Amino acid sequence: MLPLDPQADIGRRAWVACPRCADSRGCASCEERRSCSVHWRYLLSSTGSLLHLQCPSCTHVWAHETGFGATRSLWSRVKGPRPGR
């Protein structure tokens, strides 16, 4: 299990399901896609529509493409490094 990233700040949060632990499964607020006071993720950084997140429950780090706003081209997503690896 990874320690929390030094950039992890409770003031910078995102509400995205964790692909590893799926701790939000069964939560009524999360299933209705509302902000939940329990199942949030640390927002470590963002580049355009790409979010770098860490789950406070299992400490998993991953990148999430929102597809919202200033999206990156498919080529830059494919050739770029994979965060957390």
PDB file of C-alpha atoms in Angstrom:
ATOM      1  CA  MET A   1       0.000   0.000   0.000  1.00  0.00           C
ATOM      2  CA  LEU A   2       1.375   3.398  -1.010  1.00  0.00           C
ATOM      3  CA  PRO A   3       1.584   6.269   1.482  1.00  0.00           C
ATOM      4  CA  LEU A   4      -0.410   9.397   0.758  1.00  0.00           C
ATOM      5  CA  ASP A   5       1.206  11.603  -1.845  1.00  0.00           C
ATOM      6  CA  PRO A   6       2.836  14.757  -0.429  1.00  0.00           C
ATOM      7  CA  GLN A   7       0.559  16.769  -2.744  1.00  0.00           C
ATOM      8  CA  ALA A   8      -2.573  15.244  -1.179  1.00  0.00           C
ATOM      9  CA  ASP A   9      -4.636  18.071   0.290  1.00  0.00           C
ATOM     10  CA  ILE A  10      -8.169  17.645   1.661  1.00  0.00           C
ATOM     11  CA  GLY A  11      -8.958  21.064   0.174  1.00  0.00           C
ATOM     12  CA  ARG A  12      -8.428  19.685  -3.366  1.00  0.00           C
ATOM     13  CA  ARG A  13     -10.925  16.883  -3.895  1.00  0.00           C
ATOM     14  CA  ALA A  14     -12.720  15.117  -6.722  1.00  0.00           C
ATOM     15  CA  TRP A  15     -15.641  12.727  -6.788  1.00  0.00           C
ATOM     16  CA  VAL A  16     -14.613   9.870  -9.097  1.00  0.00           C
ATOM     17  CA  ALA A  17     -15.016   6.147  -8.383  1.00  0.00           C
ATOM     18  CA  CYS A  18     -11.769   4.429  -7.388  1.00  0.00           C
ATOM     19  CA  PRO A  19     -10.937   1.707  -9.947  1.00  0.00           C
ATOM     20  CA  ARG A  20      -9.186  -0.417  -7.316  1.00  0.00           C
ATOM     21  CA  CYS A  21     -11.328  -0.559  -4.167  1.00  0.00           C
ATOM     22  CA  ALA A  22     -14.760   0.615  -5.455  1.00  0.00           C
ATOM     23  CA  ASP A  23     -15.554   1.793  -1.916  1.00  0.00           C
ATOM     24  CA  SER A  24     -18.385   4.013  -3.193  1.00  0.00           C
ATOM     25  CA  ARG A  25     -20.383   1.037  -4.460  1.00  0.00           C
ATOM     26  CA  GLY A  26     -23.744   0.929  -2.683  1.00  0.00           C
ATOM     27  CA  CYS A  27     -23.617   4.586  -1.583  1.00  0.00           C
ATOM     28  CA  ALA A  28     -26.875   6.327  -2.515  1.00  0.00           C
ATOM     29  CA  SER A  29     -25.228   9.738  -3.029  1.00  0.00           C
ATOM     30  CA  CYS A  30     -22.469   8.330  -5.241  1.00  0.00           C
ATOM     31  CA  GLU A  31     -24.882   6.234  -7.304  1.00  0.00           C
ATOM     32  CA  GLU A  32     -26.920   9.390  -7.976  1.00  0.00           C
ATOM     33  CA  ARG A  33     -23.641  11.128  -9.000  1.00  0.00           C
ATOM     34  CA  ARG A  34     -23.891  13.652  -6.160  1.00  0.00           C
ATOM     35  CA  SER A  35     -20.984  14.842  -4.017  1.00  0.00           C
ATOM     36  CA  CYS A  36     -20.559  12.550  -1.031  1.00  0.00           C
ATOM     37  CA  SER A  37     -18.877  13.526   2.234  1.00  0.00           C
ATOM     38  CA  VAL A  38     -17.288  10.057   2.508  1.00  0.00           C
ATOM     39  CA  HIS A  39     -16.253   8.861  -0.975  1.00  0.00           C
ATOM     40  CA  TRP A  40     -14.073  11.653  -2.365  1.00  0.00           C
ATOM     41  CA  ARG A  41     -10.550  11.414  -3.848  1.00  0.00           C
ATOM     42  CA  TYR A  42      -7.496  13.619  -3.450  1.00  0.00           C
ATOM     43  CA  LEU A  43      -7.003  15.726  -6.575  1.00  0.00           C
ATOM     44  CA  LEU A  44      -3.209  15.680  -6.865  1.00  0.00           C
ATOM     45  CA  SER A  45      -2.993  17.640 -10.115  1.00  0.00           C
ATOM     46  CA  SER A  46      -4.764  18.272 -13.389  1.00  0.00           C
ATOM     47  CA  THR A  47      -3.726  19.002 -16.952  1.00  0.00           C
ATOM     48  CA  GLY A  48      -6.661  20.116 -19.054  1.00  0.00           C
ATOM     49  CA  SER A  49      -9.231  17.365 -18.710  1.00  0.00           C
ATOM     50  CA  LEU A  50      -6.792  14.811 -17.227  1.00  0.00           C
ATOM     51  CA  LEU A  51      -7.000  14.419 -13.435  1.00  0.00           C
ATOM     52  CA  HIS A  52      -4.357  12.734 -11.281  1.00  0.00           C
ATOM     53  CA  LEU A  53      -6.103  11.264  -8.246  1.00  0.00           C
ATOM     54  CA  GLN A  54      -5.408   9.298  -5.078  1.00  0.00           C
ATOM     55  CA  CYS A  55      -7.953   7.317  -3.102  1.00  0.00           C
ATOM     56  CA  PRO A  56      -7.768   8.007   0.657  1.00  0.00           C
ATOM     57  CA  SER A  57      -9.190   4.527   1.390  1.00  0.00           C
ATOM     58  CA  CYS A  58      -6.695   2.310  -0.470  1.00  0.00           C
ATOM     59  CA  THR A  59      -4.094   4.998  -1.490  1.00  0.00           C
ATOM     60  CA  HIS A  60      -4.297   3.905  -5.161  1.00  0.00           C
ATOM     61  CA  VAL A  61      -3.005   6.589  -7.582  1.00  0.00           C
ATOM     62  CA  TRP A  62      -4.409   6.860 -11.101  1.00  0.00           C
ATOM     63  CA  ALA A  63      -5.178   9.245 -13.957  1.00  0.00           C
ATOM     64  CA  HIS A  64      -8.775   9.913 -15.012  1.00  0.00           C
ATOM     65  CA  GLU A  65      -9.699  11.506 -18.348  1.00  0.00           C
ATOM     66  CA  THR A  66     -12.879  13.512 -17.800  1.00  0.00           C
ATOM     67  CA  GLY A  67     -13.451  14.350 -21.452  1.00  0.00           C
ATOM     68  CA  PHE A  68     -14.721  17.733 -20.270  1.00  0.00           C
ATOM     69  CA  GLY A  69     -13.348  21.076 -21.400  1.00  0.00           C
ATOM     70  CA  ALA A  70      -9.835  21.252 -22.840  1.00  0.00           C
ATOM     71  CA  THR A  71      -9.345  17.609 -23.749  1.00  0.00           C
ATOM     72  CA  ARG A  72      -6.030  16.355 -25.020  1.00  0.00           C
ATOM     73  CA  SER A  73      -5.732  14.647 -28.383  1.00  0.00           C
ATOM     74  CA  LEU A  74      -5.934  10.864 -28.557  1.00  0.00           C
ATOM     75  CA  TRP A  75      -2.287  10.716 -29.663  1.00  0.00           C
ATOM     76  CA  SER A  76      -1.034  12.600 -26.573  1.00  0.00           C
ATOM     77  CA  ARG A  77      -3.097  10.305 -24.350  1.00  0.00           C
ATOM     78  CA  VAL A  78      -1.671   7.171 -25.993  1.00  0.00           C
ATOM     79  CA  LYS A  79       1.998   8.190 -26.150  1.00  0.00           C
ATOM     80  CA  GLY A  80       2.163   9.933 -22.758  1.00  0.00           C
ATOM     81  CA  PRO A  81       3.524   8.288 -19.596  1.00  0.00           C
ATOM     82  CA  ARG A  82       1.118   6.396 -17.399  1.00  0.00           C
ATOM     83  CA  PRO A  83       1.010   8.025 -13.926  1.00  0.00           C
ATOM     84  CA  GLY A  84       1.249   5.669 -10.992  1.00  0.00           C
ATOM     85  CA  ARG A  85       3.354   3.110 -12.824  1.00  0.00           C
TER      86      ARG A  85
END
